[in-house]
Coordinates of C-alpha atoms in Angstrom, one line a residue:
N239 CA 3.0 28.0 11.5
T240 CA 4.7 28.4 8.2
S241 CA 6.4 25.7 6.5
I242 CA 8.2 25.7 3.0
R243 CA 8.4 22.2 1.7
S244 CA 11.1 21.1 -1.1
E245 CA 11.0 17.5 -2.8
F246 CA 13.3 15.8 -5.2
G247 CA 12.8 12.5 -6.4
Q248 CA 14.5 9.8 -9.1
N249 CA 12.9 6.7 -9.9
S250 CA 14.2 3.9 -12.5
N251 CA 12.2 1.1 -13.6
L252 CA 12.8 -2.1 -15.5
S253 CA 10.0 -4.6 -16.6
S254 CA 9.6 -7.7 -19.2
N255 CA 6.6 -9.8 -20.4
I256 CA 6.4 -13.2 -21.9
Y257 CA 3.1 -14.5 -23.0
Y258 CA 1.6 -17.2 -25.1
V259 CA -2.0 -17.3 -26.3
G260 CA -3.4 -20.4 -28.6
K261 CA -5.1 -23.5 -29.0
V262 CA -4.3 -27.2 -29.0
G263 CA -7.1 -28.8 -30.5
K264 CA -10.2 -27.6 -28.3
L265 CA -7.9 -26.7 -25.4
G266 CA -7.4 -23.0 -25.1
I267 CA -4.1 -21.6 -23.4
D268 CA -3.4 -18.2 -22.2
F269 CA -0.1 -17.9 -20.2
N270 CA 1.6 -14.6 -19.1
T271 CA 4.6 -14.0 -16.9
D272 CA 5.7 -10.5 -15.8
W273 CA 9.0 -9.5 -14.2
F274 CA 9.2 -5.9 -12.7
W275 CA 12.3 -4.0 -10.9
S276 CA 12.5 -0.5 -9.5
K277 CA 14.5 1.5 -7.1
G278 CA 13.4 5.2 -6.2
N279 CA 15.1 7.9 -4.0
N280 CA 13.4 10.7 -2.5
K281 CA 14.6 13.7 -0.6
N282 CA 12.5 16.0 1.6
N283 CA 13.3 19.5 3.1
I284 CA 11.0 21.3 5.4
D285 CA 11.7 24.8 6.6
E286 CA 9.6 25.5 9.3
H287 CA 8.9 29.0 11.1
Y288 CA 6.4 29.0 13.9
Q289 CA 5.4 30.9 17.1
E290 CA 3.4 29.5 20.0
V291 CA 1.5 31.9 22.4
N292 CA 3.5 33.9 24.3
S293 CA 6.7 32.9 23.0
E294 CA 9.6 33.8 20.7
K295 CA 9.6 33.1 16.9
Q296 CA 11.3 29.7 16.3
N297 CA 12.9 28.3 13.1
Q298 CA 13.3 24.4 12.4
L299 CA 14.8 22.9 9.5
V300 CA 13.8 18.9 8.9
N301 CA 15.8 16.9 6.4
S302 CA 14.5 13.4 5.4
S303 CA 15.4 10.8 2.6
T304 CA 13.5 7.7 1.5
S305 CA 14.8 5.0 -0.6
K306 CA 12.9 2.0 -2.3
Y307 CA 14.0 -1.1 -4.0
N308 CA 11.2 -3.5 -5.4
R309 CA 11.3 -6.6 -7.3
L310 CA 8.2 -8.7 -8.6
I311 CA 7.7 -11.8 -10.5
A312 CA 4.1 -13.0 -11.4
S313 CA 2.6 -15.7 -13.6
K314 CA -0.7 -16.8 -14.7
M315 CA -2.1 -19.5 -16.8
V316 CA -5.7 -20.1 -18.1
L317 CA -7.0 -23.2 -19.7
S318 CA -10.3 -23.2 -21.5
Y319 CA -12.5 -26.2 -22.8
P320 CA -16.0 -26.6 -24.0
L321 CA -17.9 -28.8 -21.6
L322 CA -21.6 -29.8 -21.9
S323 CA -22.6 -27.1 -23.9
G324 CA -21.0 -24.5 -22.1
D325 CA -17.3 -22.9 -21.4
L326 CA -15.2 -24.3 -18.6
S327 CA -11.9 -22.4 -17.5
V328 CA -9.4 -23.3 -15.0
G329 CA -6.2 -21.6 -13.9
G330 CA -3.7 -20.5 -11.3
E331 CA -1.8 -17.5 -10.5
Y332 CA 1.6 -17.2 -8.7
S333 CA 3.5 -13.7 -7.6
F334 CA 6.5 -13.2 -5.4
T335 CA 7.3 -9.5 -4.3
N336 CA 10.3 -8.2 -2.4
R337 CA 10.5 -4.7 -1.1
N338 CA 12.9 -2.8 0.9
T339 CA 12.5 0.6 2.4
N340 CA 15.0 2.8 4.3
Y341 CA 13.9 6.1 5.7
A342 CA 16.3 8.5 7.9
I343 CA 15.5 12.0 9.2
I344 CA 17.2 14.7 10.7
P345 CA 17.1 15.8 13.3
N346 CA 16.4 12.0 14.6
T347 CA 15.1 13.5 17.8
L348 CA 11.8 13.8 16.1
A349 CA 11.3 10.5 14.6
D350 CA 13.3 7.3 14.2
N351 CA 15.2 5.9 11.2
V352 CA 13.5 2.9 9.8
R353 CA 14.7 0.0 7.4
D354 CA 11.9 -2.4 6.9
R355 CA 11.6 -5.4 4.3
I356 CA 8.4 -7.3 3.0
K357 CA 8.6 -10.4 1.5
E358 CA 5.1 -11.9 0.0
G359 CA 4.3 -14.9 -2.1
M360 CA 0.8 -15.3 -3.4
S361 CA -0.7 -18.4 -5.1
S362 CA -4.2 -19.0 -6.5
A363 CA -6.3 -21.4 -8.2
F364 CA -9.9 -20.6 -9.8
V365 CA -12.2 -22.2 -12.0
T366 CA -15.3 -20.6 -13.9
Y367 CA -18.1 -22.2 -15.7
S368 CA -20.5 -20.2 -18.1
R369 CA -23.4 -21.8 -19.9
D370 CA -26.5 -20.4 -21.7
F371 CA -30.0 -22.0 -20.6
G372 CA -32.3 -20.7 -23.3
K373 CA -32.4 -16.9 -22.9
L374 CA -30.3 -17.2 -19.6
N375 CA -26.9 -17.0 -19.3
M376 CA -25.3 -18.0 -16.2
E377 CA -21.8 -17.8 -15.4
A378 CA -20.3 -19.2 -11.8
G379 CA -16.7 -19.3 -10.3
L380 CA -14.8 -20.1 -7.5
R381 CA -11.1 -18.9 -6.5
Y382 CA -8.8 -19.6 -3.7
E383 CA -6.0 -17.3 -2.6
N384 CA -3.1 -18.2 -0.2
V385 CA -0.8 -15.4 0.8
D386 CA 2.4 -15.6 3.0
F387 CA 3.4 -12.2 4.2
K388 CA 6.6 -11.8 6.1
Y389 CA 7.8 -8.5 7.5
Y390 CA 11.4 -7.6 8.6
D391 CA 12.5 -4.5 10.9
D392 CA 16.0 -3.6 10.7
G393 CA 16.7 -7.0 9.3
K394 CA 14.9 -9.2 12.3
Y395 CA 11.9 -11.2 11.2
M396 CA 8.7 -9.8 13.0
A397 CA 6.5 -12.6 13.6
E398 CA 3.5 -10.5 15.0
Q399 CA 3.1 -8.1 11.8
S400 CA 4.0 -11.2 9.7
K401 CA 0.6 -13.2 8.6
T402 CA -0.5 -16.2 6.4
Y403 CA -4.0 -16.4 5.3
G404 CA -6.2 -18.0 2.5
N405 CA -9.4 -16.8 1.2
W406 CA -12.3 -18.3 -0.9
F407 CA -14.0 -16.1 -3.5
P408 CA -17.1 -17.3 -5.0
S409 CA -19.1 -15.5 -7.7
L410 CA -22.5 -16.0 -9.6
S411 CA -23.8 -14.1 -12.5
L412 CA -27.3 -14.6 -14.0
S413 CA -28.3 -12.4 -17.2
M414 CA -31.3 -12.6 -19.3
P415 CA -33.4 -10.2 -21.7
F416 CA -37.0 -9.2 -21.2
G417 CA -38.0 -7.8 -24.3
N418 CA -36.0 -4.8 -25.0
V419 CA -34.8 -4.8 -21.6
Q420 CA -31.4 -6.6 -20.5
M421 CA -31.0 -7.5 -16.7
Q422 CA -28.5 -9.1 -14.9
L423 CA -28.2 -10.4 -11.3
S424 CA -24.6 -11.1 -9.6
Y425 CA -22.8 -11.9 -6.5
A426 CA -19.2 -12.0 -5.8
T427 CA -16.8 -11.7 -3.0
D428 CA -13.8 -9.3 -3.4
I429 CA -10.8 -8.5 -1.6
D430 CA -9.1 -5.0 -1.2
R431 CA -5.1 -5.6 -0.1
P432 CA -3.4 -2.7 1.5
P433 CA -1.1 -1.0 -0.5
Y434 CA 2.7 -1.7 0.5
H435 CA 3.0 2.1 1.5
Y436 CA -0.1 1.3 4.4
L437 CA 2.2 -1.4 6.0
R438 CA 5.5 0.6 6.6
S439 CA 6.4 1.3 10.1
G440 CA 8.3 4.4 10.0
I441 CA 7.3 8.0 11.1
Q442 CA 6.9 10.4 8.4
Y443 CA 7.3 14.2 9.5
D444 CA 4.7 16.4 7.8
N445 CA 4.9 19.3 10.1
R446 CA 5.1 20.2 13.8
Y447 CA 1.7 19.2 14.4
M448 CA 1.1 16.4 12.3
Y449 CA 3.0 13.1 11.5
E450 CA 2.3 10.2 9.3
T451 CA 2.9 6.3 9.5
G452 CA 1.7 2.9 8.3
N453 CA 0.5 0.0 9.9
P454 CA 2.1 -3.6 9.6
F455 CA -0.8 -5.1 11.5
L456 CA -3.4 -3.9 8.8
V457 CA -5.2 -7.0 7.1
S458 CA -7.2 -7.0 3.7
E459 CA -10.5 -5.9 3.4
I460 CA -13.3 -8.1 2.2
S461 CA -16.4 -7.2 0.2
K462 CA -19.5 -9.4 -0.2
N463 CA -21.3 -7.7 -3.2
L464 CA -24.8 -7.9 -4.6
N465 CA -25.3 -6.2 -7.6
Y466 CA -28.4 -5.5 -10.0
E467 CA -28.1 -4.1 -13.6
L468 CA -30.9 -2.9 -16.0
A469 CA -30.1 -1.4 -19.4
Y470 CA -33.1 -0.3 -21.8
K471 CA -32.1 1.5 -25.2
W472 CA -29.9 4.7 -23.8
L473 CA -30.9 4.1 -20.1
T474 CA -28.9 2.0 -17.7
F475 CA -29.6 1.5 -13.8
D476 CA -27.0 -0.1 -11.3
M477 CA -27.6 -0.8 -7.8
T478 CA -25.0 -2.5 -5.5
Y479 CA -25.6 -3.9 -2.2
S480 CA -22.0 -4.3 0.1
H481 CA -20.8 -6.0 3.3
T482 CA -17.4 -4.8 4.0
S483 CA -15.3 -6.3 6.6
H484 CA -12.0 -5.3 8.1
T485 CA -12.8 -1.7 6.5
M486 CA -9.6 0.1 6.1
M487 CA -9.6 3.8 6.9
S488 CA -7.5 6.7 8.1
N489 CA -7.4 7.4 11.8
V490 CA -5.3 10.2 14.0
E491 CA -4.1 9.5 17.2
T492 CA -1.7 11.4 19.4
Y493 CA 2.1 10.8 18.9
K494 CA 3.8 9.5 22.0
D495 CA 1.3 10.8 24.4
N496 CA 1.7 14.3 23.2
P497 CA -1.6 16.0 22.5
A498 CA -0.2 18.7 20.5
I499 CA 0.9 16.2 17.7
G500 CA -1.5 14.2 15.6
L501 CA -0.3 10.8 14.1
L502 CA -2.3 9.7 11.0
K503 CA -2.2 6.2 10.2
P504 CA -4.3 3.5 8.3
V505 CA -6.5 1.2 10.7
N506 CA -8.8 -1.6 10.2
G507 CA -12.5 -0.5 11.3
K508 CA -15.7 -2.1 12.3
A509 CA -17.7 -4.1 9.3
Y510 CA -20.6 -1.9 8.0
N511 CA -22.9 -2.1 5.2
H512 CA -23.4 0.3 2.1
V513 CA -25.6 0.8 -1.0
E514 CA -24.7 2.6 -4.3
A515 CA -27.2 3.2 -6.9
S516 CA -26.8 5.1 -10.1
V517 CA -28.9 5.7 -13.3
N518 CA -27.2 7.0 -16.8
L519 CA -28.9 8.5 -19.6
R520 CA -27.2 8.7 -23.0
P521 CA -29.7 9.8 -26.0
S522 CA -28.4 11.4 -28.8
F523 CA -29.9 14.3 -30.9
G524 CA -28.2 15.0 -34.3
I525 CA -25.0 16.5 -33.3
W526 CA -25.5 16.6 -29.7
H527 CA -24.4 13.9 -27.6
P528 CA -25.2 14.4 -23.7
S529 CA -24.9 12.1 -21.1
F530 CA -26.4 12.4 -17.5
T531 CA -25.4 10.2 -14.6
A532 CA -26.9 10.6 -11.0
S533 CA -25.5 8.6 -8.3
V534 CA -25.8 8.2 -4.5
V535 CA -24.1 6.4 -2.0
K536 CA -25.5 5.5 1.7
Q537 CA -23.6 3.6 4.4
W538 CA -24.5 2.4 7.7
L539 CA -20.9 2.6 9.7
D540 CA -21.3 2.7 13.6
M541 CA -18.3 4.6 14.8
D542 CA -17.7 7.4 17.4
A543 CA -17.0 10.8 16.6
H544 CA -16.2 13.8 19.0
D545 CA -20.0 14.7 19.2
G546 CA -21.3 11.4 19.3
K547 CA -21.7 8.9 16.4
I548 CA -21.0 10.0 13.2
S549 CA -24.3 10.6 10.8
N550 CA -23.9 8.8 7.8
K551 CA -25.1 11.3 5.6
P552 CA -25.5 10.0 2.1
M553 CA -23.5 11.5 -0.7
A554 CA -24.6 12.0 -4.2
V555 CA -22.7 12.7 -7.2
F556 CA -24.3 14.3 -10.7
R557 CA -22.3 14.5 -13.7
F558 CA -23.7 16.1 -17.0
N559 CA -21.3 15.6 -20.2
N560 CA -21.9 17.2 -23.4
T561 CA -20.4 16.2 -26.8
F562 CA -21.2 18.2 -29.8
D563 CA -19.8 16.6 -33.1
T564 CA -19.8 19.2 -35.8
K565 CA -18.1 19.4 -39.0
L566 CA -15.6 22.0 -38.0
A567 CA -14.5 20.1 -34.7
M568 CA -15.4 18.2 -31.6
L569 CA -16.7 20.2 -28.6
T570 CA -17.0 18.7 -25.3
W571 CA -18.3 20.5 -21.9
M572 CA -18.3 18.3 -18.8
M573 CA -19.6 19.3 -15.6
S574 CA -20.0 17.5 -12.2
Y575 CA -21.4 18.3 -8.7
T576 CA -20.7 16.5 -5.5
T577 CA -22.9 16.9 -2.2
K578 CA -21.9 17.1 1.3
G579 CA -21.8 13.5 3.0
Y580 CA -19.9 10.8 4.4
G581 CA -17.5 8.5 2.7
R582 CA -16.3 6.0 5.4
N583 CA -15.1 8.1 8.4
I584 CA -14.3 10.9 6.3
Y585 CA -17.1 13.8 6.0
S586 CA -17.1 16.4 3.2
Y587 CA -18.5 19.8 4.7
K588 CA -18.8 21.3 1.4
P589 CA -20.0 20.7 -2.1
R590 CA -17.8 20.2 -5.1
F591 CA -18.2 21.6 -8.5
C592 CA -15.9 20.9 -11.4
T593 CA -16.4 21.9 -15.4
N594 CA -14.2 20.9 -18.1
V595 CA -14.1 22.2 -21.8
S596 CA -12.3 20.8 -25.1
V597 CA -12.1 21.1 -28.4
Y598 CA -10.9 18.3 -30.8
K599 CA -10.0 18.6 -34.5
A600 CA -8.6 16.2 -37.1
F601 CA -6.8 17.4 -40.4
L602 CA -5.4 15.6 -43.2
K603 CA -7.4 12.4 -43.1
D604 CA -6.9 12.0 -39.4
R605 CA -3.1 12.1 -39.7
L606 CA -2.8 15.1 -37.8
S607 CA -4.8 16.1 -34.7
F608 CA -5.2 18.9 -32.5
Q609 CA -6.8 19.1 -28.9
F610 CA -7.2 22.2 -26.6

């Protein structure tokens, strides 16, 4: 199978921002409003040549076009005030988005044409209080978000794909120095909302054996994170334990019960736990400023694979960066190495290595710079 793809895209964006930052007595005011408009057109042409066993060579030309139209308005206000030897902040946010997508394909026997629309309103309120108790600094917060998501297929409201939900996000952070060692322990609940591209319903043709689609039933991913940080001179250590539910991941299934065609789509998987730890060293020796980082990620994801359960083999990343700040120029040499291992339901069978070299030089009292 040989395919030649040509693509042409054109996008237009328009945005504006209004903000006010100031004080009325002891009351601090921070207000922002953003407006964004965009449209885009994309044309895709695929010229495929394939030959199956005991068959003649065949040729297939597939043309598709996608047009998108987006609007967004978002506002945020934060009020801050000193209270009981600490600082209190309260605020709220509101945003509204309207997204239209049209997808057409020729020949339309391969997949259906699609016209979908997403309308989403999000409102939230939050409060944060921080205060020092001697050397101990404490910051506590609580946020509530309400999202009203409406999905339309060819102008028809789809109740099953539409959803309304609210979420609470508590957070607590404690930090304190112990001699020359600075430590922080924090807890926070985070949300990762699916991109609108993941929520589309249309089928995208990649090649004869692989199609792509979105999933309007996809829900947001929630993570509960416990983090510990330590800093001592040029050494830092960071470790995070997370419990993630409604895990978003890519899955492949058959298309219209045809085992020769795989359909790639995002799905919500089982909840799982994972730990990430890293250590960073940043010493300095005259003109040489090295930086070494070693991190490892270990997960416990219960998922079936073609040969049983996935192994959850941990993955490690090593980075070694070097900067030489000489009188002639600044030289930088960066290297990174990633081992084999699992990232959710994707396994890297081979390690990866990357290196970058750059030279920077400034002239005319930093008014002219050169970088290679």
